[in-house]
Short mmCIF file of C-alpha atoms in Angstrom, two decimals:
data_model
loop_
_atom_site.label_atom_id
_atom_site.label_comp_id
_atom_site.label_asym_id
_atom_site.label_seq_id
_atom_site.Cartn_x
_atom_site.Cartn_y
_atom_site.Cartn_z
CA UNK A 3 -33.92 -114.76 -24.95
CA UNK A 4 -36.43 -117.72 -24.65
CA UNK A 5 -36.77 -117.48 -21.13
CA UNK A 6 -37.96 -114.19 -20.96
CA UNK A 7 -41.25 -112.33 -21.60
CA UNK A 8 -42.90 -109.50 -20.19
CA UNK A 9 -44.80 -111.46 -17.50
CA UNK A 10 -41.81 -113.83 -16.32
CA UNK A 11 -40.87 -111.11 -13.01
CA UNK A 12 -44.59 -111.99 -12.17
CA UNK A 13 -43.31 -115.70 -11.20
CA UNK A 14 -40.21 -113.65 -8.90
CA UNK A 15 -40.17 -112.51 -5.18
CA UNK A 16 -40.96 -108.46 -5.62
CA UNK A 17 -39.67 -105.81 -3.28
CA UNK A 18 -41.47 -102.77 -3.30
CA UNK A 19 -44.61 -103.95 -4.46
CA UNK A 20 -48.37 -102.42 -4.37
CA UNK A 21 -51.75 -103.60 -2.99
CA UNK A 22 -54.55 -102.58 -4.21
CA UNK A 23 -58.06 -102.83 -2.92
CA UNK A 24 -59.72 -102.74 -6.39
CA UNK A 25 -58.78 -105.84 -8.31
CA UNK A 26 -61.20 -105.02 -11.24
CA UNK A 27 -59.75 -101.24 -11.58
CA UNK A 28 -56.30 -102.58 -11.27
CA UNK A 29 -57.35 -104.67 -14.30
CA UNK A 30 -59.09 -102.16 -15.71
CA UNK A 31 -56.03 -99.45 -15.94
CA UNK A 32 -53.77 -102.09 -17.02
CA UNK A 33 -55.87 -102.73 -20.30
CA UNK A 34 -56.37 -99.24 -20.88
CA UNK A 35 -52.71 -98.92 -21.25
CA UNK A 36 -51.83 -101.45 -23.25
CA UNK A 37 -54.32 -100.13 -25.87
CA UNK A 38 -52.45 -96.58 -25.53
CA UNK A 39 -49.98 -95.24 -28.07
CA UNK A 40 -46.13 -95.80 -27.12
CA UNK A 41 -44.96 -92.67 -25.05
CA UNK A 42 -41.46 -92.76 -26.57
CA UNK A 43 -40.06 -94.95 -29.97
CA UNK A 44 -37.69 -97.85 -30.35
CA UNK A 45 -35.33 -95.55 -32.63
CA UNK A 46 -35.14 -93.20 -29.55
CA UNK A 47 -34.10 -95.54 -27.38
CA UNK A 48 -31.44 -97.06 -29.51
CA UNK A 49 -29.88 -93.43 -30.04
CA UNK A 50 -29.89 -93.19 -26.71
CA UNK A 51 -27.72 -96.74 -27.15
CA UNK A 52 -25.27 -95.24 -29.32
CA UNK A 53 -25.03 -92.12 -27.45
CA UNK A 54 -23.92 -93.91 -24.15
CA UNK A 55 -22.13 -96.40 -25.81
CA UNK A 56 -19.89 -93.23 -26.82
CA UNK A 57 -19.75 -92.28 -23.10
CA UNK A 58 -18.47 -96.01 -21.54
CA UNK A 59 -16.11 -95.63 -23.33
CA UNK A 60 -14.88 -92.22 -22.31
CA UNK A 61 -16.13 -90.12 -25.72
CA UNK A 62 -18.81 -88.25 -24.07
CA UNK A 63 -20.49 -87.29 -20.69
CA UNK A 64 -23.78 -87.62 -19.80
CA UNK A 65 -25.84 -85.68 -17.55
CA UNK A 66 -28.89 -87.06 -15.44
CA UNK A 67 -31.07 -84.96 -13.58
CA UNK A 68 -34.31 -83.82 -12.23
CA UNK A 69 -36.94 -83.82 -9.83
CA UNK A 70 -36.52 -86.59 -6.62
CA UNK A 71 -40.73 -87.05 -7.25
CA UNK A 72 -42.79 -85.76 -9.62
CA UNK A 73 -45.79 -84.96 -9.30
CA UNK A 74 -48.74 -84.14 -11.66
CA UNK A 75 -49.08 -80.61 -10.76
CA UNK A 76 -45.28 -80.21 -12.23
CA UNK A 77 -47.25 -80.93 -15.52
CA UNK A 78 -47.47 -77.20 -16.56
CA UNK A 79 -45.36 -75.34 -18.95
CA UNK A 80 -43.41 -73.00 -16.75
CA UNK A 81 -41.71 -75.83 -14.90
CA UNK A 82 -40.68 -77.79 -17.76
CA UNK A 83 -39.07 -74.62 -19.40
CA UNK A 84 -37.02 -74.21 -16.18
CA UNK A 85 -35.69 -77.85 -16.45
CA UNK A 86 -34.96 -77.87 -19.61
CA UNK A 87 -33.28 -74.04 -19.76
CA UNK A 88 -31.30 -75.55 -16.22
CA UNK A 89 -29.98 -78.43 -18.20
CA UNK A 90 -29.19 -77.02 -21.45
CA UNK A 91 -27.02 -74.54 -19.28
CA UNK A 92 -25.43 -76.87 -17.18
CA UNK A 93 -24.86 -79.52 -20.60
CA UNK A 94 -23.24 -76.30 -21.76
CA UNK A 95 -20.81 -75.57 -19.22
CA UNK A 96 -19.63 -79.45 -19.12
CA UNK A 97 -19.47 -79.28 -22.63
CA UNK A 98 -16.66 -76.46 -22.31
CA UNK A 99 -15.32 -78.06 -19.33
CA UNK A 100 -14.98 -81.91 -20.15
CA UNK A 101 -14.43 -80.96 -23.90
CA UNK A 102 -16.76 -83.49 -25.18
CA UNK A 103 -20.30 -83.71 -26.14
CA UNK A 104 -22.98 -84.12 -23.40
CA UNK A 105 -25.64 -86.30 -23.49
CA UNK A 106 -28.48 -85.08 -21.77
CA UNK A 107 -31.26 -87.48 -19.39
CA UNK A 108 -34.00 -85.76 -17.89
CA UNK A 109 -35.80 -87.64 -14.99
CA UNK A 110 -39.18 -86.05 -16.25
CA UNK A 111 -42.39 -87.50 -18.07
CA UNK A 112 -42.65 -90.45 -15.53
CA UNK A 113 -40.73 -89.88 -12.45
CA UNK A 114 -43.78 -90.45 -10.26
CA UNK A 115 -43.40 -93.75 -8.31
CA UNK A 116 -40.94 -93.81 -5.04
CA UNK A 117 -39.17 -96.26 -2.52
CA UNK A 118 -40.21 -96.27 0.82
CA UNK A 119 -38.30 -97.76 3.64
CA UNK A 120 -41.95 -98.95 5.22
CA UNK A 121 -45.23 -99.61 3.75
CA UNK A 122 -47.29 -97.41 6.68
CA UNK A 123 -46.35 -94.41 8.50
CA UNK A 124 -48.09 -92.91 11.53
CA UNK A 125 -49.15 -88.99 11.28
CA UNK A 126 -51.12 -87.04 13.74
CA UNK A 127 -51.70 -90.63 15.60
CA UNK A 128 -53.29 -91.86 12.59
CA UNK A 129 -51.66 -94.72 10.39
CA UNK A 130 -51.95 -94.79 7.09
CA UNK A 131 -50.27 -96.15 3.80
CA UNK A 132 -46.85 -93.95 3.16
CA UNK A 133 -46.99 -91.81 0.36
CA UNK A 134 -45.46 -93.60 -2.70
CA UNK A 135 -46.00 -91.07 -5.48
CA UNK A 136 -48.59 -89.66 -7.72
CA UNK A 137 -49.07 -92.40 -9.84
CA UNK A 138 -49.89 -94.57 -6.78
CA UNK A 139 -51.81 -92.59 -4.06
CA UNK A 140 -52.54 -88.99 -3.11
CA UNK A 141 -50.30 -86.59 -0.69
CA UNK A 142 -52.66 -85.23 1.61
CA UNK A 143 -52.11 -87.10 5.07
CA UNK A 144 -55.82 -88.77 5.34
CA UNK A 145 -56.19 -93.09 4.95
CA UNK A 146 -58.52 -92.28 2.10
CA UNK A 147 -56.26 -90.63 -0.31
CA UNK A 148 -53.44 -92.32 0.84
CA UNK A 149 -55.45 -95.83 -0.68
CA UNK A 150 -53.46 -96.87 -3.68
CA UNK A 151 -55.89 -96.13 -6.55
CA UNK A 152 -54.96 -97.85 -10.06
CA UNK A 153 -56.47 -95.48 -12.33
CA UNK A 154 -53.24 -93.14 -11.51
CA UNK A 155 -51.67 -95.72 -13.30
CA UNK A 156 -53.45 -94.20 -16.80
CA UNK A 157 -53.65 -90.59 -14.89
CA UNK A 158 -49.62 -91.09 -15.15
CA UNK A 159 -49.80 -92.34 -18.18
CA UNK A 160 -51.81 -89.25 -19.93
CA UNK A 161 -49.24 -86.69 -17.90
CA UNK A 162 -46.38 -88.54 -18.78
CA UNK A 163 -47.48 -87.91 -22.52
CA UNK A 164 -48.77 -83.81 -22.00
CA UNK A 165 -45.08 -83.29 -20.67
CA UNK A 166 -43.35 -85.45 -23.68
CA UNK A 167 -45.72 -83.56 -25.81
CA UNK A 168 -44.68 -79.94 -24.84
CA UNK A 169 -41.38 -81.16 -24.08
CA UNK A 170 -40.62 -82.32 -28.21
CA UNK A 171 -43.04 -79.11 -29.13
CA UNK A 172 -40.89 -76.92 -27.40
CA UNK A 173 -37.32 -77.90 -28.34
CA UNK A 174 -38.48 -77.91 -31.80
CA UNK A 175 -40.11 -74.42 -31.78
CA UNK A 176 -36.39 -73.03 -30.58
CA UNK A 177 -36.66 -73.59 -26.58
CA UNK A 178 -32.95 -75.04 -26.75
CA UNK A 179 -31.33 -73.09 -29.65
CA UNK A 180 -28.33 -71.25 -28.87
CA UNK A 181 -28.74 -68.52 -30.87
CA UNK A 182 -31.12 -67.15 -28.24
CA UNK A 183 -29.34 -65.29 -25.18
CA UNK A 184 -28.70 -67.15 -22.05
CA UNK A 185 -29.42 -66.30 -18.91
CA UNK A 186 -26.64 -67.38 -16.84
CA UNK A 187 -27.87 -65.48 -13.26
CA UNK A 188 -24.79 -64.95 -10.99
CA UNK A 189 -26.40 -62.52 -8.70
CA UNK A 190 -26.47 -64.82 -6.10
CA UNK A 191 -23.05 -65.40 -6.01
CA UNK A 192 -21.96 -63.63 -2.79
CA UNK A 193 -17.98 -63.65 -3.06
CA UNK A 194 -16.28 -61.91 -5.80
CA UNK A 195 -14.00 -63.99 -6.85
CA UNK A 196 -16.13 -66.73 -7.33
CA UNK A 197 -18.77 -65.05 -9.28
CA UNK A 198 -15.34 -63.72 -11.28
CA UNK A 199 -14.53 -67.19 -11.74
CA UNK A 200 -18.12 -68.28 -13.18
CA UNK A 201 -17.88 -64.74 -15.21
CA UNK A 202 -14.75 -66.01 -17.03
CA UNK A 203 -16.50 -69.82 -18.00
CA UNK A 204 -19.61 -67.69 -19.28
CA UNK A 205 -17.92 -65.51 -21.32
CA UNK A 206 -15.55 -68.45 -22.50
CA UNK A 207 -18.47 -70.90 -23.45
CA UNK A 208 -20.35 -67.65 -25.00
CA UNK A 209 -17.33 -66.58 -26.98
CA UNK A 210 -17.23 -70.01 -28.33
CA UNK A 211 -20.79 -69.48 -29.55
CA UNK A 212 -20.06 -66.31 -30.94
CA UNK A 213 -17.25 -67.96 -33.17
CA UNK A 214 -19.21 -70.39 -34.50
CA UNK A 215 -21.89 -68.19 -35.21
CA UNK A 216 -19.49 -65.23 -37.36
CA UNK A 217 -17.65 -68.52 -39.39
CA UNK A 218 -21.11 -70.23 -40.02
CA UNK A 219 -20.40 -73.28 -38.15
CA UNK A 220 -23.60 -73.21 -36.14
CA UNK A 221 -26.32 -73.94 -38.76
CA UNK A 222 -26.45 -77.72 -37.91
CA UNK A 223 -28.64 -78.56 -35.79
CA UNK A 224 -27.29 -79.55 -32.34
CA UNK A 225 -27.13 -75.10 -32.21
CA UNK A 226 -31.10 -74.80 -33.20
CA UNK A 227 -32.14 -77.70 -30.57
CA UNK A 228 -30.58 -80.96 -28.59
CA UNK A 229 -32.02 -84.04 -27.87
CA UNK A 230 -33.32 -84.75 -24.26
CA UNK A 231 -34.26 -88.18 -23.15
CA UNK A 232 -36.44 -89.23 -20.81
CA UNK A 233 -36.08 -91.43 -17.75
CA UNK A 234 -36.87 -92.97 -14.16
CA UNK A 235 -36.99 -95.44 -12.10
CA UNK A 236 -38.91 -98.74 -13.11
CA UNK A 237 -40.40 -99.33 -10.10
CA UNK A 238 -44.24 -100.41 -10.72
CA UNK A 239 -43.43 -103.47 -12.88
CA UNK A 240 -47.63 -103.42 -14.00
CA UNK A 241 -47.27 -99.77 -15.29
CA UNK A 242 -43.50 -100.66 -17.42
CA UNK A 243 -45.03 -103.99 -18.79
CA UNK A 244 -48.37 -102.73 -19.99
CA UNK A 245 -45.97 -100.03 -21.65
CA UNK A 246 -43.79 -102.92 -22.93
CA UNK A 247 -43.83 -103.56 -26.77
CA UNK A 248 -42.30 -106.07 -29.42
CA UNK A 249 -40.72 -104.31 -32.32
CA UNK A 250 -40.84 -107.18 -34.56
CA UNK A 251 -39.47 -105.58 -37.42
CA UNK A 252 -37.59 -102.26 -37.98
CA UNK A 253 -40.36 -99.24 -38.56
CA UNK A 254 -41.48 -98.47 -42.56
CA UNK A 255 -39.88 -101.89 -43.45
CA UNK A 256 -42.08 -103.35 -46.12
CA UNK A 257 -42.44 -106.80 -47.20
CA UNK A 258 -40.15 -108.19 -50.22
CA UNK A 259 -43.35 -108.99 -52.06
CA UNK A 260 -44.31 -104.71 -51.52
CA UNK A 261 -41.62 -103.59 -53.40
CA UNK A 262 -43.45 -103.50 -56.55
CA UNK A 263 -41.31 -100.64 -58.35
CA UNK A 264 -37.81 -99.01 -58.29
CA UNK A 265 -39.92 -95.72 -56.55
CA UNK A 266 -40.98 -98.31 -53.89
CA UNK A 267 -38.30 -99.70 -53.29
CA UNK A 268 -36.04 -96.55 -53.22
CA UNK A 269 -38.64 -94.47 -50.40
CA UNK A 270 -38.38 -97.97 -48.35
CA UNK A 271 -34.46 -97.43 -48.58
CA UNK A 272 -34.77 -93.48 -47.09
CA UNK A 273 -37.35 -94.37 -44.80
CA UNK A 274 -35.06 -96.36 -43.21
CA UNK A 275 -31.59 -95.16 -43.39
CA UNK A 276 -29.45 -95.62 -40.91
CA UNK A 277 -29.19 -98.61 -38.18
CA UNK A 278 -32.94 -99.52 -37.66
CA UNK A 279 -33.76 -100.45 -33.90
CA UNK A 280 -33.18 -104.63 -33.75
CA UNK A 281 -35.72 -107.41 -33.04
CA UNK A 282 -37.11 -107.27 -29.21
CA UNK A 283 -38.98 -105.45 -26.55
CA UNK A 284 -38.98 -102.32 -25.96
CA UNK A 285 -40.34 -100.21 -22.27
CA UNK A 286 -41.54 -97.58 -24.22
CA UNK A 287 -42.94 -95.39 -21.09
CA UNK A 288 -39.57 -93.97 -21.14
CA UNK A 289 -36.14 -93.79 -23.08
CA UNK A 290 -34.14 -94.93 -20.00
CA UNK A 291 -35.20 -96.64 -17.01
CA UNK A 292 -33.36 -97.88 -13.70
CA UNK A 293 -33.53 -100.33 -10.85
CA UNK A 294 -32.97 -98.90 -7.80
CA UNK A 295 -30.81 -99.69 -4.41
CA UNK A 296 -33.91 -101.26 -3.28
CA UNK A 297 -34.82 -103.45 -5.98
CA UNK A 298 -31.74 -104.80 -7.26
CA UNK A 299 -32.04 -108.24 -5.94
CA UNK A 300 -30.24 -111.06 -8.29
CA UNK A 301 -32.68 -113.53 -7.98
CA UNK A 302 -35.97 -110.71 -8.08
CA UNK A 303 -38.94 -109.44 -10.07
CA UNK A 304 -37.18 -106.71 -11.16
CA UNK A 305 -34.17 -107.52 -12.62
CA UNK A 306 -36.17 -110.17 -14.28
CA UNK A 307 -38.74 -107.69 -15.62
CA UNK A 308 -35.54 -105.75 -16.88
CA UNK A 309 -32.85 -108.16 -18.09
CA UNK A 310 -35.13 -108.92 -21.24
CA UNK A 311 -35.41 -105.00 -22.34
CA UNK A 312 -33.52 -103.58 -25.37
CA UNK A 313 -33.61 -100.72 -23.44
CA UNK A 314 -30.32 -98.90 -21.84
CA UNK A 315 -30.44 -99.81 -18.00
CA UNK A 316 -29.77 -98.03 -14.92
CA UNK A 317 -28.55 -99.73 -11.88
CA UNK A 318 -28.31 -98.03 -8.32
CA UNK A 319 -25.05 -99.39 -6.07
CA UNK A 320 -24.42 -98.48 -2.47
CA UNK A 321 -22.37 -99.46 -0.07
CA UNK A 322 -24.33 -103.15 0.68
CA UNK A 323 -23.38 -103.94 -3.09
CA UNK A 324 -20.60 -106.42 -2.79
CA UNK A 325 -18.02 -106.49 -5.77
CA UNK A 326 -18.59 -109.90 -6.50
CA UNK A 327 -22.60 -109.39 -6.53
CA UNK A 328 -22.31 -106.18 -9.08
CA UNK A 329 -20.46 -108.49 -11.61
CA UNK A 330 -23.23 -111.43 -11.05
CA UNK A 331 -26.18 -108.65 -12.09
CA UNK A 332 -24.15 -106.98 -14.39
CA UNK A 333 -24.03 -110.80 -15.82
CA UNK A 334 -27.62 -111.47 -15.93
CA UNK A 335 -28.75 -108.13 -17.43
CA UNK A 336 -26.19 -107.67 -19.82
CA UNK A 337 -25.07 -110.90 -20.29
CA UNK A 338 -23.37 -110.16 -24.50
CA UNK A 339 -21.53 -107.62 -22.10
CA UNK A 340 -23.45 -104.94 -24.99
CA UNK A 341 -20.84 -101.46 -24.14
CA UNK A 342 -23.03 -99.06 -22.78
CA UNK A 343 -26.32 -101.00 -22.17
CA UNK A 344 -25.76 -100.78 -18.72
CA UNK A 345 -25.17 -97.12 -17.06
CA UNK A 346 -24.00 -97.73 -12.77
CA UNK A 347 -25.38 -95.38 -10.61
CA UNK A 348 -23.11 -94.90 -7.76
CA UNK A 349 -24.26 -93.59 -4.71
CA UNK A 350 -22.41 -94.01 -1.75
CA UNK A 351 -22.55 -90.54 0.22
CA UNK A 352 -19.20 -88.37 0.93
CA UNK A 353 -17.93 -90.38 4.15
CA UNK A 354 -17.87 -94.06 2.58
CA UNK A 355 -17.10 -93.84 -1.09
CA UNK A 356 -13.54 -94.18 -0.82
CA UNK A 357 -14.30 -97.68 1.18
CA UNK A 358 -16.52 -99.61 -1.54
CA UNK A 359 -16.11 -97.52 -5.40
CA UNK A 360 -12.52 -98.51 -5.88
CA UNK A 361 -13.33 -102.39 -5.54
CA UNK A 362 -16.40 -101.95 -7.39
CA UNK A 363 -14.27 -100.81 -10.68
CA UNK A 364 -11.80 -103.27 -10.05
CA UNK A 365 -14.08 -106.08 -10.13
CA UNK A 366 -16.29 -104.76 -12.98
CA UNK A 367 -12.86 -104.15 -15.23
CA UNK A 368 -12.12 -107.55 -14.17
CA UNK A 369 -15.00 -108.80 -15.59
CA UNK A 370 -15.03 -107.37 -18.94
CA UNK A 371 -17.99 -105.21 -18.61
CA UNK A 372 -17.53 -102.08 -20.11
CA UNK A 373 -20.39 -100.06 -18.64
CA UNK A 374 -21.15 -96.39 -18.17
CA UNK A 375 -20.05 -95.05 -15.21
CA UNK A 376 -22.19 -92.63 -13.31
CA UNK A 377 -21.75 -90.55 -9.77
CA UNK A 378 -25.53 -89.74 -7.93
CA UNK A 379 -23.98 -87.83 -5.13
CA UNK A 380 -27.23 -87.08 -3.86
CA UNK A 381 -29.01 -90.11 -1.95
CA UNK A 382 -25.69 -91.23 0.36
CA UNK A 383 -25.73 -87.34 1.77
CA UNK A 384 -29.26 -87.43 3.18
CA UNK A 385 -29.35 -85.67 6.75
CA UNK A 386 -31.96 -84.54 9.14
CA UNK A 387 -31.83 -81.11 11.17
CA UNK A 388 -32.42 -81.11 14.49
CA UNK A 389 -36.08 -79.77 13.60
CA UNK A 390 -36.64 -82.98 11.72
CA UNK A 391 -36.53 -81.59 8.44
CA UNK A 392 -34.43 -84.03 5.35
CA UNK A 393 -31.64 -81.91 3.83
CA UNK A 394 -28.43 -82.56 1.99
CA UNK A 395 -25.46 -80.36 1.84
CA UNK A 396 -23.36 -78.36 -1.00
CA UNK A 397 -20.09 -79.61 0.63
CA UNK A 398 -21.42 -82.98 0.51
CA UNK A 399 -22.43 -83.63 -3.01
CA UNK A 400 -19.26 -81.76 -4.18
CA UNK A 401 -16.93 -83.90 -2.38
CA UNK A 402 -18.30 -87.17 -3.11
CA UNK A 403 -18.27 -86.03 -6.99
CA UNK A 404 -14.81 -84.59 -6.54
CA UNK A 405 -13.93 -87.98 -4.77
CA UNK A 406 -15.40 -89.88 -7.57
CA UNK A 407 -13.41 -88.03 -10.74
CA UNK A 408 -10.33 -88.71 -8.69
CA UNK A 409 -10.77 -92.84 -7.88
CA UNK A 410 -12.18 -93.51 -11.63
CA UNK A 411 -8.81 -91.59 -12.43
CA UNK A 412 -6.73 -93.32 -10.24
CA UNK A 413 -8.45 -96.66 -11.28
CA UNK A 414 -7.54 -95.76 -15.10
CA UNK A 415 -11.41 -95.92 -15.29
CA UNK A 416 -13.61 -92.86 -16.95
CA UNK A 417 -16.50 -91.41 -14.70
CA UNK A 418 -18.73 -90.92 -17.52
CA UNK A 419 -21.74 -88.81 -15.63
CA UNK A 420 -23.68 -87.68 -12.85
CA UNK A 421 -27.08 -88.48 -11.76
CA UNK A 422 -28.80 -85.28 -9.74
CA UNK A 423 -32.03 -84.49 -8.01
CA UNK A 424 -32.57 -81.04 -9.03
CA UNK A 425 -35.22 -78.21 -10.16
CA UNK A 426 -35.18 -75.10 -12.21
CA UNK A 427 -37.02 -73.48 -9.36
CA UNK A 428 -35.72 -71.41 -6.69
CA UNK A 429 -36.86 -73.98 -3.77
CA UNK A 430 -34.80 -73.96 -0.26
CA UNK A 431 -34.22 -77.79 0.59
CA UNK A 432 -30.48 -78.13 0.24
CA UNK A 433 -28.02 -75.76 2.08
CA UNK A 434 -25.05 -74.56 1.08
CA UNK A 435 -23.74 -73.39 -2.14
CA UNK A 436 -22.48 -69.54 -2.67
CA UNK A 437 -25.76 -68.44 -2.26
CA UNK A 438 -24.99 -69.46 1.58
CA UNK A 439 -28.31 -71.19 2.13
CA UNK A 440 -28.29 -72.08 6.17
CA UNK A 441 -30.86 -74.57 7.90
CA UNK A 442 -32.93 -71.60 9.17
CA UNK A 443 -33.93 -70.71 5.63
CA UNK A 444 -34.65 -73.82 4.48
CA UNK A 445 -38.31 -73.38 5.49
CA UNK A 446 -38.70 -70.30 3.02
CA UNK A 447 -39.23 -72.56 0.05
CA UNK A 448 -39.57 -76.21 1.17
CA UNK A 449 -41.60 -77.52 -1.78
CA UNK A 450 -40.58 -81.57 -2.28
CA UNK A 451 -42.46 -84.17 -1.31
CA UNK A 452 -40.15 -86.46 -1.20
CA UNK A 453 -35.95 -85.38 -0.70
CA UNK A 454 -34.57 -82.50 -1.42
CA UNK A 455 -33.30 -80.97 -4.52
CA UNK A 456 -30.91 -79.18 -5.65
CA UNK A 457 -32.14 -75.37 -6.95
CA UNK A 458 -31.15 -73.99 -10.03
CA UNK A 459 -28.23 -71.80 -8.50
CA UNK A 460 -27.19 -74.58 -6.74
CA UNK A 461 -27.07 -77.18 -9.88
CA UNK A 462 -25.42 -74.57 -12.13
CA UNK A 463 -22.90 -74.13 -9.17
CA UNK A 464 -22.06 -77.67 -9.09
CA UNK A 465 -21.85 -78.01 -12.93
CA UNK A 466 -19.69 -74.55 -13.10
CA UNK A 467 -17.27 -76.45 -9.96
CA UNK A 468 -17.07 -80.17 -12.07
CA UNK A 469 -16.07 -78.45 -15.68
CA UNK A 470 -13.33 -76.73 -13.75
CA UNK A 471 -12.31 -80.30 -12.22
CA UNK A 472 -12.26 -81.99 -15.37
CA UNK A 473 -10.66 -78.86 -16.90
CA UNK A 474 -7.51 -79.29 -14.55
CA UNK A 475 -7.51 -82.85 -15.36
CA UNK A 476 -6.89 -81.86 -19.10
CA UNK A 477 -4.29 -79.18 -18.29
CA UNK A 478 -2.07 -82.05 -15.83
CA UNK A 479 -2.55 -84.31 -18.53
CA UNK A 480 -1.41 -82.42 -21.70
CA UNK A 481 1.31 -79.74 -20.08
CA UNK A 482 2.11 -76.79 -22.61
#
């Protein structure tokens, strides 16, 4: 790609930009992290490749989820546990329920910068720039936190790598092996037959562990740990291309004039079995990164920064996406139409998807794109209470997925994942679910800073209610 390096989205219009005050820090941060270690590896990312490469083209499902904005404070070791535990459950129930291997995408170790739909906001009479995430400026509703302040950007950096750091040590040291008991919590469950319901997937998908564990099938190592990737939006394009590096030839490789001796040359061999990561640049802040609805613009800084990435891509579409404009950007970011490079992140809320995703996969199977196809059911179902507080309901986000499975089906298309804003706490900021969560208690545990989440009942709900969709898709489809 000759016209493309990791400065060209500098020369672009930018949406969603950042001013700062302090040139010389800005500068100052930026060189600091370019002298920094990689937070994630070229061979990560490309397994990450293959993995959703398997799931375009309908061999695997892939689950996305985690916290709307994260902030540095989540940096401790209680509330990683909790994500991980929540999505090694719910990756366990789709496993049983979609019969086919999950791929798991955390939106952890970097999810700090946000969107905002203005610049300033007025509180208390006072206006100030909007909050726009820990890596940018501070909470705490006073004009001089609130001033963007670039050493966040190597504050983000340094928290981004103590929760990678803990995250690998962790799933190493047994944090994900099955072996260990699960778990599952049903108490909340209210009606009886639904918690029977969830009883009888539990003791399904724990049977199946017991099996494999009494015939020796479970000493490989998917049963002892999993892999979890990292992602989020690649929104401060300073931050991603500081982060940016050129791989310019596969890791351990030595030189033809370094393979002195038939022990030389045979260790070069191991060290490098398998497909080594190609030729290019890597964002190495994260394994997976995506543009969002905001940022998407053809002709922008963004999809410049990103069409030039070996990375796997992310791409928000809503309901102002026009058919014809998704195939353009799926053009210019993927234009050797790679299977899998690109993963779309559909999210058009309950009411309008059945107006805009069923032209959206005809024009992208038109096109000869074969990307991964993935439901966020979470930012089109976005209400305020009368109180003024943000919210999103159960019913919501399980119609728009249910609506989803059903047009990809119709369409003879696969709906490959689904992207969630979640936590393995026990906030209250969306209602509904069997726990019965109302609008009156959503101010016992309103904890985001940004939109609500899904708690961990709530997200191993949902997961529990889409394994038992796909699972009646496989029982029309192959009749006893």
């Amino acid at each position: 790609m000759a016209d493309w390096n990791p400065t060209s989205w500098t020369t672009k219009p930018i949406k969603q930009d950042v001013t700062y005050e302090d040139a010389e820090g800005v500068q100052t941060a930026l060189t600091k992290l370019q002298q920094l270690p990689p937070l994630v590896t070229p061979q990560e990312i490309v397994n990450l490749k293959k993995s959703l490469r398997n799931v375009a083209l309908g061999k695997a499902f892939v689950l996305q989820g985690g916290d709307c904005a994260e902030l540095f404070d989540y940096c401790n070791q209680e509330m990683i546990e909790a994500k991980v535990k929540l999505l090694l459950q719910m990756s366990l129930i789709l496993i049983w329920g979609a019969n086919k291997p999950v791929v798991r995408i955390a939106r952890i170790a970097g999810q700090f910068a946000k969107p905002r739909s203005s610049p300033m906001e007025t509180i208390n009479g006072v206006t100030m720039p909007s909050f726009r995430g820990d890596n940018i400026n501070g909470y705490p509703a006073d004009a001089i936190s609130r001033r963007p302040d670039p050493s966040r950007l190597v504050s983000a950096y340094f928290h981004s790598a103590a929760t990678l750091n803990y995250l690998r040590a962790s799933l190493t040291s047994g944090l994900a092996d099955l072996h260990s008991p699960l778990d599952w919590g049903l108490g909340h469950v209210a009606s009886p037959s639904i918690k029977e319901k969830y009883e009888r997937i539990v003791n399904r998908v724990t049977d199946s562990l017991r099996f494999m564990r009494t015939v020796g099938l479970d000493t490989a190592r998917g049963i002892e740990t999993v892999d979890i990737y990292t992602s989020h939006e690649g929104l401060l394009l300073e931050y991603e291309q500081s982060l940016t590096r050129l791989l310019r030839h596969p890791p351990n490789a030595l030189p033809e004039s370094d393979l002195t001796s038939p022990s030389t040359r045979k260790a070069s061999i191991a060290s490098t079995s398998g497909t080594p990561p190609p030729r290019g640049y890597y964002a190495t802040s994260a394994h997976f990164l995506w543009i969002g609805d905001r940022t998407r613009q053809l002709t922008g800084a963004h999809v410049e920064f990103f069409r030039g990435l070996c990375n796997p891509i992310g791409i928000k579409i809503g309901p102002s996406m026009a058919p014809d404009e998704l195939v353009a950007l799926l053009d210019v970011v993927n234009p050797t139409k790679e299977i899998g490079k690109v993963t779309l992140i559909s999210r058009y809320g309950a009411k309008k998807i059945a107006d805009h995703l069923p032209a959206h996969i005809a024009a992208v199977q038109k096109s000869g794109h074969i990307p991964v196809w993935q439901c966020d059911p979470m930012h089109g179902n976005t209400q305020t209470t009368p109180s003024g507080v943000k919210t999103r309901h159960f019913s919501d986000i399980l119609s728009e997925l249910k609506q989803a499975l059903a047009i990809h089906r119709e369409a003879g298309s696969f709906l490959g994942g689904m992207h969630l804003e979640l936590t393995g706490e026990a906030v209250t900021e969306c209602v509904g679910g069997a726990g019965g969560l109302t609008e009156e208690g959503l101010s016992e545990r309103y904890t985001t800073f940004c939109d609500p989440r899904l708690n961990e009942k709530q997200a191993l709900e949902l997961a529990f209610l889409v394994a038992g969709f796909y699972r009646e898709e496989m029982e029309e489809s192959n009749p006893i």
